Short mmCIF file of C-alpha atoms in Angstrom, two decimals:
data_model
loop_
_atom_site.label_atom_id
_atom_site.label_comp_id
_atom_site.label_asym_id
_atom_site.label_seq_id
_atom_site.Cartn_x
_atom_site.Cartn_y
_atom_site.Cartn_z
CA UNK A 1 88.56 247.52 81.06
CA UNK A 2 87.57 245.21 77.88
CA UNK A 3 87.44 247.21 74.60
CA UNK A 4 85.64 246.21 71.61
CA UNK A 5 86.89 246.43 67.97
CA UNK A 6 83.93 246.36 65.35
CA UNK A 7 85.01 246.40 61.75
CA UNK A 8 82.13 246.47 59.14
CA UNK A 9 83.54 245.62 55.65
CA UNK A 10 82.60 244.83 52.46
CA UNK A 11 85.08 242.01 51.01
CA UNK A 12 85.49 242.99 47.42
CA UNK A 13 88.54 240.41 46.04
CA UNK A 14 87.18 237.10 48.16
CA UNK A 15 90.59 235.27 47.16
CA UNK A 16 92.64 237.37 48.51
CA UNK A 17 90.44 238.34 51.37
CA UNK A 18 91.12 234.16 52.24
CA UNK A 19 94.91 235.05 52.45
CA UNK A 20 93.87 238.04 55.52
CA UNK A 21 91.77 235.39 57.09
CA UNK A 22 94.42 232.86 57.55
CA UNK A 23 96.93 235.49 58.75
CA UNK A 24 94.99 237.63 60.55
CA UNK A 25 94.37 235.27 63.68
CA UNK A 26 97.08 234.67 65.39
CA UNK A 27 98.23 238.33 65.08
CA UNK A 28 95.04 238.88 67.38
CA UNK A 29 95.57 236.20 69.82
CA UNK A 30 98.91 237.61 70.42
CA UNK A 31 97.73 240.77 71.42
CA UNK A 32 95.29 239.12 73.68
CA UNK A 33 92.23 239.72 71.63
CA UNK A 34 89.81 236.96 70.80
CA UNK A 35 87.06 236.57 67.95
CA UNK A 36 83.63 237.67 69.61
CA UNK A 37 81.75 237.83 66.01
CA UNK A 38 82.91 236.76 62.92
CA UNK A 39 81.04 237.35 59.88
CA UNK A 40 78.04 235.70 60.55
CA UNK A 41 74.30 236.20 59.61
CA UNK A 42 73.57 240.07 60.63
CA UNK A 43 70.05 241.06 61.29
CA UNK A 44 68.92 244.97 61.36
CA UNK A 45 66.72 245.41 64.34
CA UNK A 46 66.53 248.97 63.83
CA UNK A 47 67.14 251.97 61.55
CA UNK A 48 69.37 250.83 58.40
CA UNK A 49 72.35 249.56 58.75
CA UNK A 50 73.24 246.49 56.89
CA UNK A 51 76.68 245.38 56.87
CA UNK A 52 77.30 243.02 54.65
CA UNK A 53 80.74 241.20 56.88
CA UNK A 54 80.80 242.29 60.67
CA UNK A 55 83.52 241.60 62.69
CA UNK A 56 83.72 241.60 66.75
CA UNK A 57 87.19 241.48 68.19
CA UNK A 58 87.06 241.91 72.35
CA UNK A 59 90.65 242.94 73.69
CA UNK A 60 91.81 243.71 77.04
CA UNK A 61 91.96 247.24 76.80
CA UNK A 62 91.91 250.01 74.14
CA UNK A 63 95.26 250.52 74.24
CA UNK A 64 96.21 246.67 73.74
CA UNK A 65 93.85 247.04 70.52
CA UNK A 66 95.20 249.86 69.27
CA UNK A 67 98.93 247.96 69.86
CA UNK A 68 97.25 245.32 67.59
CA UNK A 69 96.19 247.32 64.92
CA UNK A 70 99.65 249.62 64.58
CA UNK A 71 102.05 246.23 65.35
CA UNK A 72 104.27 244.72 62.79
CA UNK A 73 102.64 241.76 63.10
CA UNK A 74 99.32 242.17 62.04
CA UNK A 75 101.04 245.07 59.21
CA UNK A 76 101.21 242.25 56.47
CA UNK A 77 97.13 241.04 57.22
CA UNK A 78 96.29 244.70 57.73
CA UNK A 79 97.54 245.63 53.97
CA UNK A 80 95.79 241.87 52.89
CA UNK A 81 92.61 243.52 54.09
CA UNK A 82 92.73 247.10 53.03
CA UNK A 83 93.66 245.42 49.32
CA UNK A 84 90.64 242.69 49.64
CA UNK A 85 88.13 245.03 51.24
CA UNK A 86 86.35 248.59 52.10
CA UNK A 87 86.28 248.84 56.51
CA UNK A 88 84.54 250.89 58.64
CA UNK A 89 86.71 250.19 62.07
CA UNK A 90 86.01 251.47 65.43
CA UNK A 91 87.21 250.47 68.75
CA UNK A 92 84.68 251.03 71.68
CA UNK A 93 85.70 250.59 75.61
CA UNK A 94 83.83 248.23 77.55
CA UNK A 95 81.22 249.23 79.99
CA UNK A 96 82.44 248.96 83.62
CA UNK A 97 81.21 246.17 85.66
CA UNK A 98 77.70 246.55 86.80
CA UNK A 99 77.82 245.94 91.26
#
């Protein structure tokens, strides 16, 4: 079953946060993930949240995105975006295929 990884962040060093962004995808693509949402224009329909970066990463299961997230091969991005940023990261499971 799909699972979702959302990551709100605020980027707070937007030079550095360029370095993450160039190393950061292929460590996903590897893991069999693939960019769903990525940073674009974010509009509150309701209540208030406002993230101000919102990331959508779709992987094939939770477990595959949690193998992303731990491997050594996203480690050196990873510390590029705890250093360049503040996340809020979750990782949801997909909804099972309606009949």
């Amino acid at each position: 079953m799909p699972a979702y990884v959302i990551n709100d962040m605020e980027v707070t060093d937007p030079q550095l946060f360029e370095e993450y962004k160039k190393l950061s995808p292929p460590t996903v693509l590897q893991y069999g993930g693939k960019f769903l949402a990525r940073g674009g224009r974010a509009e509150t329909l309701e209540g208030g949240w406002s993230p101000s970066r919102l990331v959508v990463l779709e992987f094939p299961s939770v477990q595959q995105a949690q193998a992303w997230i731990d491997s050594p091969e996203y480690a050196p991005a990873r510390r590029l975006r705890q250093l360049s940023s503040n996340s809020n990261m979750i990782v949801v499971e997909g909804a099972a295929p309606s009949a």
